Amino acid sequence: LNSKARSTDGTFDIIIRSSDGVHGSVSNTARVVFMGFNNATVDNSILIRLQSDGVKSFLTNHYLSFLRIANSQLAGLGTGVLLYGVFELNNQTFLVAAVKRGHGQYVSPSGVATFFQ
C-alpha cells in the first residue's frame, strides 16, 4: 500500500469484491487509518528495537495489540502512537514511532523513550 504525501489524518474503507467463476462472489472490507506526518514527526521520533521473529511476525501477531496497549497507556500524553516505519537490520526488528498531540504537536523523544524503556 502506497500513499502520496498527506498532511491530514484520514480513514478509508476499501471493499474488495472477487469471484473465481466457480463459487459465489465474495466481498471483504478493509479499513485503512492514515495519520499524516511531516518533518516534525521525524524530528520527534524514536527507534524501538523489538524482540520479534521479524517484521512479518510482528505485523501478523503483535501490531494491533502493540498499538492498543501503547495508545491506552499514553492517552494522557498525546492523542496516539504514530508508527510509521518498521524494518529489519542484521536479524533485528525496529520500529520508528512518535506520539502525536493535538494541533501538530508531538511528545518529545525523551518522553516517549522513557515510556518504552
XYZ file of N, CA and C in Angstrom:
351
model
N 0.856 -1.168 0.000
C 0.000 0.000 0.000
C 0.897 1.225 0.000
N 0.727 2.076 -0.951
C 1.490 3.310 -1.044
C 0.547 4.487 -0.947
N 1.066 5.599 -0.467
C 0.263 6.801 -0.337
C 1.069 7.998 -0.810
N 0.404 8.944 -1.421
C 1.041 10.213 -1.745
C 1.127 11.028 -0.457
N 1.929 12.078 -0.481
C 2.073 12.931 0.695
C 0.706 13.401 1.167
N 0.513 13.351 2.463
C -0.773 13.726 3.038
C -0.514 14.318 4.408
N -1.001 15.521 4.661
C -0.722 16.174 5.936
C -1.834 15.978 6.960
N -2.975 15.482 6.543
C -4.085 15.308 7.478
C -4.367 13.830 7.703
N -5.007 13.552 8.832
C -5.399 12.185 9.149
C -6.618 11.806 8.315
N -6.820 10.530 8.125
C -7.992 10.080 7.374
C -8.235 8.599 7.567
N -9.482 8.211 7.382
C -9.867 6.805 7.436
C -10.528 6.461 6.113
N -10.096 5.365 5.533
C -10.596 4.962 4.231
C -11.092 3.528 4.307
N -12.280 3.281 3.802
C -12.824 1.930 3.734
C -12.700 1.433 2.304
N -12.129 0.260 2.157
C -11.931 -0.344 0.843
C -12.739 -1.629 0.793
N -13.550 -1.777 -0.236
C -14.324 -3.003 -0.424
C -13.704 -3.780 -1.578
N -13.360 -5.022 -1.297
C -12.759 -5.891 -2.310
C -13.782 -6.954 -2.678
N -14.172 -6.970 -3.936
C -15.118 -7.979 -4.418
C -14.386 -8.885 -5.392
N -14.610 -10.193 -5.237
C -13.927 -11.117 -6.143
C -14.764 -12.360 -6.376
N -14.446 -13.020 -7.458
C -15.103 -14.273 -7.796
C -14.130 -15.113 -8.603
N -14.110 -16.401 -8.300
C -13.254 -17.296 -9.070
C -14.007 -17.925 -10.236
N -15.269 -17.540 -10.415
C -16.066 -18.070 -11.506
C -16.698 -19.411 -11.202
N -16.299 -20.028 -10.123
C -16.836 -21.331 -9.740
C -17.761 -21.186 -8.538
N -17.306 -20.440 -7.553
C -18.069 -20.227 -6.331
C -18.753 -18.865 -6.387
N -19.628 -18.610 -5.446
C -20.299 -17.314 -5.392
C -19.311 -16.185 -5.117
N -19.718 -14.968 -5.452
C -18.879 -13.791 -5.219
C -18.625 -13.605 -3.727
N -17.479 -13.031 -3.431
C -17.083 -12.759 -2.050
C -16.728 -11.286 -1.945
N -17.171 -10.647 -0.863
C -16.805 -9.258 -0.587
C -16.106 -9.181 0.760
N -15.032 -8.440 0.807
C -14.312 -8.182 2.049
C -14.098 -6.687 2.168
N -14.159 -6.199 3.387
C -13.937 -4.783 3.639
C -12.666 -4.616 4.458
N -11.844 -3.677 4.056
C -10.631 -3.347 4.802
C -10.686 -1.864 5.143
N -10.267 -1.529 6.332
C -10.216 -0.126 6.751
C -8.755 0.276 6.882
N -8.400 1.371 6.247
C -7.053 1.916 6.325
C -7.143 3.223 7.102
N -6.422 3.288 8.220
C -6.384 4.503 9.027
C -5.029 5.151 8.788
N -5.055 6.371 8.304
C -3.834 7.079 7.944
C -3.668 8.275 8.863
N -2.488 8.404 9.445
C -2.161 9.577 10.249
C -1.109 10.369 9.491
N -1.400 11.630 9.223
C -0.473 12.473 8.490
C 0.831 12.659 9.250
N 1.930 12.795 8.521
C 3.212 13.057 9.169
C 4.058 13.967 8.302
N 5.027 14.616 8.948
C 5.895 15.562 8.257
C 7.269 15.557 8.938
N 8.085 16.566 8.673
C 9.425 16.609 9.258
C 9.392 16.671 10.779
N 8.383 17.335 11.350
C 8.266 17.393 12.812
C 8.052 15.998 13.391
N 7.354 15.147 12.653
C 7.157 13.765 13.095
C 8.503 13.064 13.204
N 9.301 13.200 12.172
C 10.617 12.556 12.148
C 11.499 13.115 13.265
N 11.472 14.428 13.450
C 12.296 15.064 14.483
C 11.933 14.604 15.891
N 10.700 14.170 16.103
C 10.227 13.775 17.428
C 10.008 12.274 17.544
N 10.708 11.516 16.741
C 10.541 10.066 16.716
C 11.636 9.355 17.487
N 11.328 8.123 17.848
C 12.322 7.254 18.461
C 12.393 5.959 17.662
N 13.487 5.269 17.835
C 13.694 3.965 17.215
C 13.565 2.922 18.317
N 12.685 1.952 18.121
C 12.433 0.909 19.111
C 12.929 -0.417 18.547
N 13.799 -1.090 19.295
C 14.269 -2.416 18.885
C 13.387 -3.458 19.556
N 12.856 -4.379 18.755
C 11.946 -5.403 19.254
C 12.636 -6.746 19.397
N 12.111 -7.540 20.308
C 12.469 -8.953 20.351
C 11.346 -9.665 19.616
N 11.524 -9.839 18.327
C 10.492 -10.388 17.462
C 11.159 -11.259 16.412
N 10.377 -12.132 15.824
C 10.891 -13.008 14.773
C 10.854 -12.340 13.408
N 10.885 -11.031 13.367
C 10.911 -10.314 12.106
C 9.683 -9.451 11.899
N 9.732 -8.664 10.826
C 8.653 -7.733 10.509
C 7.340 -8.465 10.283
N 7.371 -9.528 9.486
C 6.134 -10.256 9.189
C 5.495 -10.789 10.464
N 6.292 -11.357 11.343
C 5.769 -11.881 12.605
C 5.174 -10.762 13.456
N 5.881 -9.628 13.546
C 5.368 -8.504 14.330
C 4.043 -8.010 13.776
N 3.994 -7.773 12.464
C 2.762 -7.248 11.865
C 1.607 -8.234 11.977
N 1.883 -9.514 11.833
C 0.839 -10.535 11.891
C 0.362 -10.797 13.307
N 1.286 -10.864 14.256
C 0.943 -11.342 15.595
C 0.893 -10.285 16.695
N 1.525 -9.135 16.494
C 1.668 -8.204 17.615
C 1.281 -6.758 17.319
N 1.179 -6.370 16.070
C 0.969 -4.969 15.695
C -0.262 -4.355 16.358
N -1.424 -4.982 16.199
C -2.649 -4.398 16.745
C -2.622 -4.324 18.261
N -2.145 -5.369 18.924
C -2.088 -5.320 20.388
C -1.051 -4.293 20.850
N 0.059 -4.152 20.131
C 1.052 -3.124 20.455
C 0.410 -1.742 20.423
N -0.318 -1.443 19.343
C -0.959 -0.133 19.236
C -2.013 0.071 20.312
N -2.843 -0.937 20.569
C -3.883 -0.810 21.599
C -3.276 -0.517 22.965
N -2.289 -1.296 23.340
C -1.671 -1.122 24.656
C -0.949 0.224 24.745
N -0.135 0.539 23.755
C 0.610 1.801 23.779
C -0.331 2.994 23.795
N -1.366 2.980 22.962
C -2.304 4.103 22.933
C -3.047 4.249 24.249
N -3.435 3.147 24.877
C -4.152 3.255 26.152
C -3.223 3.764 27.255
N -1.971 3.349 27.258
C -1.027 3.788 28.285
C -0.556 5.226 28.078
N -0.524 5.677 26.842
C -0.047 7.025 26.535
C -1.175 8.034 26.378
N -2.396 7.655 26.697
C -3.551 8.525 26.465
C -3.386 9.894 27.119
N -2.734 9.963 28.263
C -2.550 11.240 28.942
C -1.497 12.129 28.304
N -0.587 11.547 27.545
C 0.494 12.319 26.931
C 0.134 12.892 25.571
N -0.605 12.151 24.800
C -0.885 12.594 23.441
C -2.095 11.890 22.881
N -2.376 12.157 21.628
C -3.557 11.571 21.007
C -3.310 10.162 20.508
N -2.068 9.778 20.337
C -1.833 8.411 19.904
C -0.450 8.179 19.349
N -0.116 6.903 19.290
C 1.171 6.491 18.747
C 1.088 6.508 17.227
N 2.054 7.125 16.622
C 2.170 7.142 15.169
C 3.336 6.228 14.819
N 3.009 5.043 14.362
C 4.013 4.056 13.970
C 4.124 4.128 12.451
N 5.219 4.686 11.953
C 5.304 4.911 10.515
C 6.488 4.221 9.855
N 7.171 3.386 10.595
C 8.267 2.645 9.986
C 8.535 1.367 10.738
N 8.808 0.306 10.012
C 9.213 -0.966 10.603
C 10.174 -1.620 9.614
N 11.308 -2.092 10.132
C 12.293 -2.691 9.235
C 13.166 -3.680 9.995
N 13.871 -4.499 9.235
C 14.816 -5.463 9.795
C 16.226 -5.063 9.381
N 17.152 -5.235 10.319
C 18.552 -4.954 10.050
C 19.384 -5.902 10.904
N 20.254 -6.666 10.279
C 21.114 -7.620 10.998
C 20.312 -8.534 11.925
N 19.246 -9.095 11.402
C 18.385 -10.030 12.139
C 17.713 -9.415 13.362
N 17.538 -8.107 13.372
C 16.802 -7.432 14.431
C 15.672 -6.637 13.803
N 14.584 -6.466 14.551
C 13.412 -5.749 14.058
C 13.314 -4.405 14.770
N 13.068 -3.350 14.007
C 12.991 -1.997 14.549
C 11.679 -1.329 14.144
N 11.162 -0.488 15.048
C 10.000 0.351 14.769
C 10.441 1.807 14.848
N 9.837 2.649 14.028
C 10.042 4.088 14.122
C 8.696 4.670 14.539
N 8.683 5.374 15.682
C 7.410 5.823 16.240
C 7.529 7.216 16.848
N 6.396 7.895 16.889
C 6.268 9.188 17.560
C 4.918 9.189 18.267
N 4.764 10.081 19.238
C 3.472 10.238 19.909
C 2.960 11.630 19.578
N 1.832 11.653 18.903
C 1.264 12.896 18.398
C 0.281 13.485 19.399
N 0.393 14.778 19.611
C -0.592 15.528 20.396
C -1.492 16.256 19.402
N -2.432 16.991 19.904
C -3.291 17.775 19.020
C -2.533 18.918 18.365
N -3.077 19.451 17.304
C -2.572 20.642 16.611
C -1.138 20.495 16.113
N -0.775 19.304 15.640
C 0.531 19.103 15.034
C 1.698 19.068 16.005
N 1.433 18.963 17.291
C 2.486 18.898 18.299
C 2.814 17.439 18.618
N 4.007 17.206 19.123
C 4.459 15.858 19.453
C 5.052 15.831 20.855
N 4.961 14.680 21.489
C 5.663 14.452 22.745
C 7.152 14.366 22.406
N 8.003 14.910 23.263
C 9.443 14.900 22.987
C 9.960 13.465 22.907
N 10.993 13.245 22.108
C 11.552 11.896 22.007
C 11.977 11.330 23.363
N 12.515 12.173 24.245
C 12.932 11.666 25.556
C 11.731 11.209 26.374
N 10.603 11.907 26.260
C 9.389 11.490 26.961
C 8.854 10.170 26.436
N 8.899 9.993 25.134
C 8.423 8.747 24.525
C 9.377 7.604 24.873
N 10.676 7.868 24.810
C 11.662 6.829 25.118
C 11.531 6.358 26.558
N 11.262 7.280 27.474
C 11.083 6.906 28.876
C 9.937 5.921 29.028
N 8.852 6.157 28.318
C 7.704 5.253 28.395
C 8.066 3.854 27.901
N 8.779 3.753 26.803
C 9.051 2.458 26.183
C 10.219 1.699 26.816
N 10.925 2.302 27.772
C 12.052 1.600 28.410
C 11.569 0.469 29.281
